[in-house]
Amino acid sequence: MKKDLLGIHALTAQDIEHVLETASGFKGVLERDIKKVPTLRGKTMVNLFFEPSTRTRMSFELAGKRLSMDVANVSIAASSVVKGESLLDTIRTMEAYGADIVVIRHSSSGVPHILSGGVDASIVNAGDGFNEHPTQALLDLFTIRQHKGRLEGLTVAIVGDIAHSRVAKSNIYAMGKLGMKIRLIGPPTLIPSGMKLLPGVEIFHRMEEGLRGADVIMQLRIQTERQDGGYFPSIHEYADLYILNNRRLAMAKPDAIVMHPGPLNRGVEISSDVADGESSVILDQVQNGVAVRMAVLYLLAGGWASSGTQAAQERFPS
Ligand code: CP
């Protein structure tokens, strides 16, 4: 990650550790009474979301503002994209206004990668089709380490629509690089067969087997917006087999944590008593999104050479 953050695929384990360490420093900033530092004053970030978002868009906006950036949110429906302007011309227009970092979410896989070669601004992938969602994986890792104190050697069960989930892909790439054990659980139609070749990955189709002894359970939403056919007979039958309820949670380790990237479909992939129960760290994921995205913006804006927590502490004294 030097100019852009397009995916976890391109990062080394050391790169990932560096982002997490930098995020720890920013988490300290967010715990202060005044949660704002002047670090990126004078820099401009544009949020360009072609798909709906609550968490990612808001946390990038907050992250930029906490770093004193100028932040512009472009409403696609009210922009000249609807008049036929190309994506590249749109981003070049933003660059002409001084955008240093463009955060983009798009329904087509690969769009951030195509744009990155055409502009000098840093491009951050906030989710491209069913390819990757790198900042989600980084905040997930940050949250796991917050609760477990380590990452290497942990067993993580990722349950549901692996095939259409960019969150799953980014997490699988990251966890494999960090020496974590990954169990993918779901119907055969929703787990691409090539996944079993990736480092650290085991495949399970029965939830009861896959959850046994897991340290972390990550439930996924069924991505109906990206599905083009019948991958299971009905949502009711899917829920019967793959919902995380208290009975199934008891099969994991007693101190297992429950994660979900959101938005939740309660009663489909997760029951309300689990989502709101004491094993759930879902709202910690949401909160950590701001610190992790501050770290990504800081590193892309030129802080990559400094060392994580040390840099944050030295540069942002309380
Ligand atoms: N996890 C996630 O990407 O959520 P949003 O779609 O609300 O941004």
CSV table of C-alpha atoms and ligand atoms in Angstrom, one decimal:
chain,number,residue,atom,x,y,z
A,1,MET,CA,0.0,0.0,0.0
A,2,LYS,CA,1.9,3.0,-1.2
A,3,LYS,CA,-0.4,5.1,-3.5
A,4,ASP,CA,-3.7,3.1,-3.3
A,5,LEU,CA,-5.4,0.6,-1.2
A,6,LEU,CA,-7.1,-1.7,-3.8
A,7,GLY,CA,-7.2,-5.0,-1.9
A,8,ILE,CA,-5.6,-7.2,0.8
A,9,HIS,CA,-4.3,-9.4,-2.0
A,10,ALA,CA,-1.5,-6.9,-2.7
A,11,LEU,CA,-0.5,-6.4,1.0
A,12,THR,CA,2.2,-8.4,2.9
A,13,ALA,CA,1.7,-9.6,6.5
A,14,GLN,CA,4.0,-6.7,7.5
A,15,ASP,CA,1.9,-4.2,5.7
A,16,ILE,CA,-1.2,-5.5,7.5
A,17,GLU,CA,0.5,-5.3,10.9
A,18,HIS,CA,1.7,-1.8,10.1
A,19,VAL,CA,-1.9,-0.6,9.5
A,20,LEU,CA,-3.2,-2.3,12.7
A,21,GLU,CA,-0.4,-0.8,14.7
A,22,THR,CA,-1.1,2.7,13.3
A,23,ALA,CA,-4.8,2.2,14.0
A,24,SER,CA,-4.0,1.4,17.7
A,25,GLY,CA,-2.5,4.9,17.9
A,26,PHE,CA,-5.6,6.5,16.4
A,27,LYS,CA,-7.9,4.5,18.7
A,28,GLY,CA,-6.1,6.3,21.5
A,29,VAL,CA,-6.9,9.6,19.9
A,30,LEU,CA,-10.6,8.6,19.6
A,31,GLU,CA,-10.8,7.9,23.3
A,32,ARG,CA,-9.8,11.5,24.2
A,33,ASP,CA,-12.3,14.2,25.0
A,34,ILE,CA,-11.3,16.0,21.8
A,35,LYS,CA,-11.2,13.3,19.1
A,36,LYS,CA,-9.6,15.4,16.4
A,37,VAL,CA,-6.0,15.9,15.3
A,38,PRO,CA,-4.6,18.3,12.7
A,39,THR,CA,-2.6,15.7,10.9
A,40,LEU,CA,-4.1,15.9,7.4
A,41,ARG,CA,-5.3,19.5,7.5
A,42,GLY,CA,-5.2,20.8,3.9
A,43,LYS,CA,-5.8,17.4,2.4
A,44,THR,CA,-9.1,16.5,0.7
A,45,MET,CA,-11.0,13.2,0.6
A,46,VAL,CA,-14.0,12.5,-1.7
A,47,ASN,CA,-16.4,9.7,-0.9
A,48,LEU,CA,-17.9,8.2,-4.1
A,49,PHE,CA,-20.4,5.4,-3.4
A,50,PHE,CA,-22.2,3.8,-6.3
A,51,GLU,CA,-23.8,1.3,-3.9
A,52,PRO,CA,-25.7,1.9,-0.6
A,53,SER,CA,-23.6,2.0,2.6
A,54,THR,CA,-24.1,3.1,6.2
A,55,ARG,CA,-21.0,2.0,8.0
A,56,THR,CA,-18.3,2.3,5.4
A,57,ARG,CA,-19.3,5.7,4.1
A,58,MET,CA,-20.0,7.2,7.6
A,59,SER,CA,-16.8,5.9,9.1
A,60,PHE,CA,-14.6,7.1,6.2
A,61,GLU,CA,-16.3,10.5,6.6
A,62,LEU,CA,-15.7,10.6,10.3
A,63,ALA,CA,-12.1,9.3,9.9
A,64,GLY,CA,-11.3,12.1,7.4
A,65,LYS,CA,-12.9,14.8,9.7
A,66,ARG,CA,-11.1,13.4,12.8
A,67,LEU,CA,-7.9,13.9,10.8
A,68,SER,CA,-9.0,17.5,9.9
A,69,MET,CA,-9.3,16.7,6.2
A,70,ASP,CA,-11.8,18.5,3.9
A,71,VAL,CA,-14.4,15.8,3.1
A,72,ALA,CA,-16.8,15.8,0.2
A,73,ASN,CA,-19.6,13.2,-0.2
A,74,VAL,CA,-20.8,13.0,-3.8
A,75,SER,CA,-24.4,11.9,-4.4
A,76,ILE,CA,-24.2,9.8,-7.5
A,77,ALA,CA,-27.9,10.2,-8.3
A,78,ALA,CA,-27.4,14.0,-8.3
A,79,SER,CA,-24.1,14.0,-10.2
A,80,SER,CA,-23.3,14.2,-13.9
A,81,VAL,CA,-22.7,10.4,-13.9
A,82,VAL,CA,-26.4,10.1,-14.7
A,83,LYS,CA,-25.9,12.3,-17.8
A,84,GLY,CA,-23.4,9.7,-19.1
A,85,GLU,CA,-20.1,11.1,-17.7
A,86,SER,CA,-17.5,8.3,-17.4
A,87,LEU,CA,-16.1,7.3,-14.1
A,88,LEU,CA,-12.6,8.3,-15.1
A,89,ASP,CA,-13.7,11.8,-16.2
A,90,THR,CA,-15.7,12.1,-12.9
A,91,ILE,CA,-12.6,11.3,-10.8
A,92,ARG,CA,-10.4,13.6,-12.9
A,93,THR,CA,-12.9,16.4,-12.2
A,94,MET,CA,-12.6,15.7,-8.5
A,95,GLU,CA,-8.8,15.7,-8.8
A,96,ALA,CA,-9.0,19.1,-10.5
A,97,TYR,CA,-10.8,20.3,-7.3
A,98,GLY,CA,-7.9,19.1,-5.3
A,99,ALA,CA,-8.9,15.6,-4.2
A,100,ASP,CA,-6.0,13.8,-2.7
A,101,ILE,CA,-7.8,10.6,-1.8
A,102,VAL,CA,-10.9,9.1,-3.5
A,103,VAL,CA,-12.9,6.4,-1.6
A,104,ILE,CA,-15.0,4.4,-4.1
A,105,ARG,CA,-17.6,1.7,-3.8
A,106,HIS,CA,-18.9,0.1,-7.0
A,107,SER,CA,-21.0,-2.9,-8.0
A,108,SER,CA,-18.4,-4.0,-10.6
A,109,SER,CA,-15.3,-5.9,-9.5
A,110,GLY,CA,-12.1,-4.2,-10.6
A,111,VAL,CA,-13.3,-0.6,-11.0
A,112,PRO,CA,-10.9,0.8,-8.3
A,113,HIS,CA,-8.0,-1.0,-10.0
A,114,ILE,CA,-8.9,0.5,-13.4
A,115,LEU,CA,-9.2,4.0,-12.0
A,116,SER,CA,-6.0,3.9,-10.1
A,117,GLY,CA,-3.9,3.9,-13.2
A,118,GLY,CA,-5.6,7.0,-14.6
A,119,VAL,CA,-5.3,9.5,-11.8
A,120,ASP,CA,-2.6,10.7,-9.3
A,121,ALA,CA,-5.1,10.8,-6.4
A,122,SER,CA,-5.0,7.8,-4.0
A,123,ILE,CA,-7.8,5.4,-4.6
A,124,VAL,CA,-9.3,3.4,-1.7
A,125,ASN,CA,-11.5,0.4,-2.5
A,126,ALA,CA,-14.5,0.6,-0.2
A,127,GLY,CA,-16.0,-2.6,-1.8
A,128,ASP,CA,-15.9,-3.6,-5.5
A,129,GLY,CA,-18.5,-6.1,-6.6
A,130,PHE,CA,-17.8,-9.5,-5.0
A,131,ASN,CA,-14.0,-9.0,-5.2
A,132,GLU,CA,-12.7,-7.2,-2.1
A,133,HIS,CA,-13.5,-4.9,0.8
A,134,PRO,CA,-10.0,-4.4,2.3
A,135,THR,CA,-10.8,-1.9,5.1
A,136,GLN,CA,-13.5,-4.2,6.4
A,137,ALA,CA,-11.0,-7.0,6.7
A,138,LEU,CA,-8.5,-4.7,8.4
A,139,LEU,CA,-11.1,-3.5,11.0
A,140,ASP,CA,-12.2,-7.2,11.5
A,141,LEU,CA,-8.6,-8.2,12.3
A,142,PHE,CA,-8.2,-5.2,14.6
A,143,THR,CA,-11.3,-6.2,16.5
A,144,ILE,CA,-10.2,-9.9,16.8
A,145,ARG,CA,-6.8,-8.8,18.2
A,146,GLN,CA,-8.6,-6.4,20.6
A,147,HIS,CA,-10.5,-9.3,22.0
A,148,LYS,CA,-8.1,-12.2,21.7
A,149,GLY,CA,-4.8,-10.5,22.1
A,150,ARG,CA,-3.3,-12.2,19.0
A,151,LEU,CA,-4.2,-13.4,15.5
A,152,GLU,CA,-1.7,-16.2,14.5
A,153,GLY,CA,-3.1,-19.6,15.3
A,154,LEU,CA,-6.7,-18.6,15.9
A,155,THR,CA,-9.5,-20.6,14.3
A,156,VAL,CA,-12.0,-18.4,12.5
A,157,ALA,CA,-15.3,-19.8,11.1
A,158,ILE,CA,-16.7,-17.7,8.2
A,159,VAL,CA,-20.3,-18.7,7.6
A,160,GLY,CA,-22.7,-18.1,4.7
A,161,ASP,CA,-22.5,-16.6,1.2
A,162,ILE,CA,-18.7,-16.8,0.6
A,163,ALA,CA,-19.1,-16.8,-3.2
A,164,HIS,CA,-20.6,-13.3,-3.4
A,165,SER,CA,-19.0,-11.8,-0.3
A,166,ARG,CA,-16.1,-9.3,-0.8
A,167,VAL,CA,-15.8,-9.2,3.0
A,168,ALA,CA,-15.1,-12.9,3.1
A,169,LYS,CA,-12.5,-12.7,0.2
A,170,SER,CA,-10.5,-9.9,1.9
A,171,ASN,CA,-10.6,-11.7,5.3
A,172,ILE,CA,-9.6,-15.0,3.8
A,173,TYR,CA,-6.6,-13.3,2.0
A,174,ALA,CA,-5.6,-11.5,5.2
A,175,MET,CA,-6.0,-14.3,7.6
A,176,GLY,CA,-4.1,-16.7,5.4
A,177,LYS,CA,-1.1,-14.3,5.3
A,178,LEU,CA,-1.2,-14.0,9.1
A,179,GLY,CA,-1.2,-17.7,9.9
A,180,MET,CA,-4.8,-18.0,11.0
A,181,LYS,CA,-6.9,-21.1,10.4
A,182,ILE,CA,-10.0,-20.4,8.3
A,183,ARG,CA,-13.1,-22.6,8.1
A,184,LEU,CA,-15.5,-21.7,5.4
A,185,ILE,CA,-19.0,-23.0,6.2
A,186,GLY,CA,-22.0,-22.9,3.8
A,187,PRO,CA,-23.9,-24.8,1.1
A,188,PRO,CA,-21.7,-26.1,-1.8
A,189,THR,CA,-23.4,-23.6,-4.1
A,190,LEU,CA,-22.1,-20.7,-2.1
A,191,ILE,CA,-18.4,-21.8,-1.6
A,192,PRO,CA,-16.3,-21.7,-4.8
A,193,SER,CA,-14.4,-24.9,-5.1
A,194,GLY,CA,-11.0,-23.1,-5.6
A,195,MET,CA,-11.3,-21.7,-2.1
A,196,LYS,CA,-9.9,-24.9,-0.6
A,197,LEU,CA,-6.6,-24.2,-2.3
A,198,LEU,CA,-6.0,-20.9,-0.4
A,199,PRO,CA,-3.6,-20.9,2.6
A,200,GLY,CA,-5.2,-21.9,5.8
A,201,VAL,CA,-8.6,-22.8,4.4
A,202,GLU,CA,-10.8,-25.8,5.2
A,203,ILE,CA,-14.4,-26.2,3.8
A,204,PHE,CA,-17.4,-27.4,5.8
A,205,HIS,CA,-21.0,-27.8,4.7
A,206,ARG,CA,-22.5,-28.6,8.1
A,207,MET,CA,-22.4,-25.8,10.6
A,208,GLU,CA,-22.2,-28.1,13.6
A,209,GLU,CA,-18.9,-29.5,12.4
A,210,GLY,CA,-17.3,-26.3,11.3
A,211,LEU,CA,-18.1,-24.4,14.5
A,212,ARG,CA,-16.5,-27.0,16.8
A,213,GLY,CA,-13.7,-25.3,18.8
A,214,ALA,CA,-13.7,-22.1,16.8
A,215,ASP,CA,-12.3,-18.9,18.4
A,216,VAL,CA,-14.1,-16.5,16.2
A,217,ILE,CA,-17.4,-16.9,14.2
A,218,MET,CA,-18.1,-14.4,11.4
A,219,GLN,CA,-21.6,-14.6,10.0
A,220,LEU,CA,-22.3,-13.2,6.5
A,221,ARG,CA,-25.3,-11.7,4.9
A,222,ILE,CA,-26.8,-13.4,1.9
A,223,GLN,CA,-25.9,-11.1,-1.0
A,224,THR,CA,-29.1,-11.3,-2.9
A,225,GLU,CA,-28.2,-8.2,-4.9
A,226,ARG,CA,-25.2,-10.1,-6.4
A,227,GLN,CA,-26.9,-13.5,-7.0
A,228,ASP,CA,-28.3,-14.5,-10.4
A,229,GLY,CA,-30.0,-17.7,-9.6
A,230,GLY,CA,-31.3,-20.2,-7.0
A,231,TYR,CA,-28.4,-21.1,-4.7
A,232,PHE,CA,-30.7,-22.7,-2.1
A,233,PRO,CA,-34.4,-23.7,-2.1
A,234,SER,CA,-35.7,-20.9,0.1
A,235,ILE,CA,-34.4,-18.3,2.6
A,236,HIS,CA,-36.3,-20.3,5.3
A,237,GLU,CA,-34.4,-23.5,4.5
A,238,TYR,CA,-31.1,-21.6,4.4
A,239,ALA,CA,-31.8,-20.1,7.8
A,240,ASP,CA,-32.6,-23.6,9.2
A,241,LEU,CA,-29.1,-24.8,8.2
A,242,TYR,CA,-26.9,-21.8,8.7
A,243,ILE,CA,-28.4,-19.3,11.2
A,244,LEU,CA,-26.2,-18.7,14.2
A,245,ASN,CA,-28.3,-19.2,17.3
A,246,ASN,CA,-27.3,-19.9,20.9
A,247,ARG,CA,-27.5,-23.7,20.4
A,248,ARG,CA,-24.9,-23.5,17.6
A,249,LEU,CA,-22.8,-20.9,19.3
A,250,ALA,CA,-22.3,-23.4,22.2
A,251,MET,CA,-20.4,-25.6,19.8
A,252,ALA,CA,-17.6,-23.1,19.5
A,253,LYS,CA,-15.1,-22.3,22.3
A,254,PRO,CA,-16.8,-20.9,25.4
A,255,ASP,CA,-15.0,-17.6,24.9
A,256,ALA,CA,-15.6,-17.4,21.1
A,257,ILE,CA,-16.5,-14.0,19.7
A,258,VAL,CA,-19.3,-13.4,17.2
A,259,MET,CA,-18.8,-11.0,14.3
A,260,HIS,CA,-20.8,-9.7,11.4
A,261,PRO,CA,-19.8,-6.9,8.9
A,262,GLY,CA,-23.4,-5.7,8.8
A,263,PRO,CA,-26.0,-4.9,7.8
A,264,LEU,CA,-27.7,-7.8,9.7
A,265,ASN,CA,-30.6,-9.8,8.5
A,266,ARG,CA,-31.8,-10.9,11.9
A,267,GLY,CA,-33.6,-14.3,11.8
A,268,VAL,CA,-31.7,-15.3,8.6
A,269,GLU,CA,-28.0,-15.6,9.3
A,270,ILE,CA,-28.1,-14.6,13.0
A,271,SER,CA,-30.6,-14.7,15.8
A,272,SER,CA,-31.3,-11.5,17.8
A,273,ASP,CA,-30.2,-13.1,21.1
A,274,VAL,CA,-26.8,-13.9,19.6
A,275,ALA,CA,-26.4,-10.6,17.8
A,276,ASP,CA,-27.2,-8.7,21.0
A,277,GLY,CA,-25.6,-11.3,23.4
A,278,GLU,CA,-22.4,-11.1,25.3
A,279,SER,CA,-20.3,-12.9,22.7
A,280,SER,CA,-21.2,-10.4,20.1
A,281,VAL,CA,-18.5,-7.8,19.1
A,282,ILE,CA,-20.5,-6.4,16.2
A,283,LEU,CA,-20.6,-2.8,17.5
A,284,ASP,CA,-16.9,-2.9,18.3
A,285,GLN,CA,-16.3,-3.7,14.6
A,286,VAL,CA,-18.4,-0.6,13.8
A,287,GLN,CA,-16.4,1.6,16.2
A,288,ASN,CA,-13.0,0.3,15.2
A,289,GLY,CA,-13.9,1.1,11.6
A,290,VAL,CA,-13.1,4.8,12.3
A,291,ALA,CA,-9.6,4.2,13.8
A,292,VAL,CA,-8.7,1.7,11.1
A,293,ARG,CA,-9.8,4.1,8.3
A,294,MET,CA,-7.9,6.9,9.9
A,295,ALA,CA,-4.8,4.7,9.8
A,296,VAL,CA,-5.4,4.0,6.1
A,297,LEU,CA,-5.9,7.6,5.2
A,298,TYR,CA,-2.9,8.7,7.2
A,299,LEU,CA,-0.6,6.0,5.6
A,300,LEU,CA,-1.8,6.8,2.1
A,301,ALA,CA,-1.3,10.6,2.7
A,302,GLY,CA,2.4,10.0,3.3
A,303,GLY,CA,2.8,8.4,6.7
A,304,TRP,CA,3.6,5.0,5.4
A,305,ALA,CA,7.3,5.4,6.2
A,306,SER,CA,6.8,6.1,9.9
A,307,SER,CA,6.2,3.3,12.5
A,308,GLY,CA,2.6,2.8,13.5
A,309,THR,CA,1.8,3.5,17.2
A,310,GLN,CA,5.1,5.4,17.7
A,311,ALA,CA,4.2,7.8,14.9
A,312,ALA,CA,0.7,8.3,16.2
A,313,GLN,CA,1.9,9.0,19.7
A,314,GLU,CA,4.7,11.3,18.6
A,315,ARG,CA,2.6,13.3,16.2
A,316,PHE,CA,-0.6,13.5,18.2
A,317,PRO,CA,0.3,14.3,21.8
A,318,SER,CA,-2.7,14.7,24.1
B,1,CP,N1,-19.8,-3.6,6.3
B,1,CP,C1,-20.2,-2.7,5.4
B,1,CP,O1,-19.6,-2.6,4.3
B,1,CP,O2,-21.4,-2.1,5.7
B,1,CP,P1,-22.1,-0.9,4.8
B,1,CP,O3,-22.6,-1.6,3.6
B,1,CP,O4,-23.2,-0.3,5.7
B,1,CP,O5,-21.0,0.1,4.5
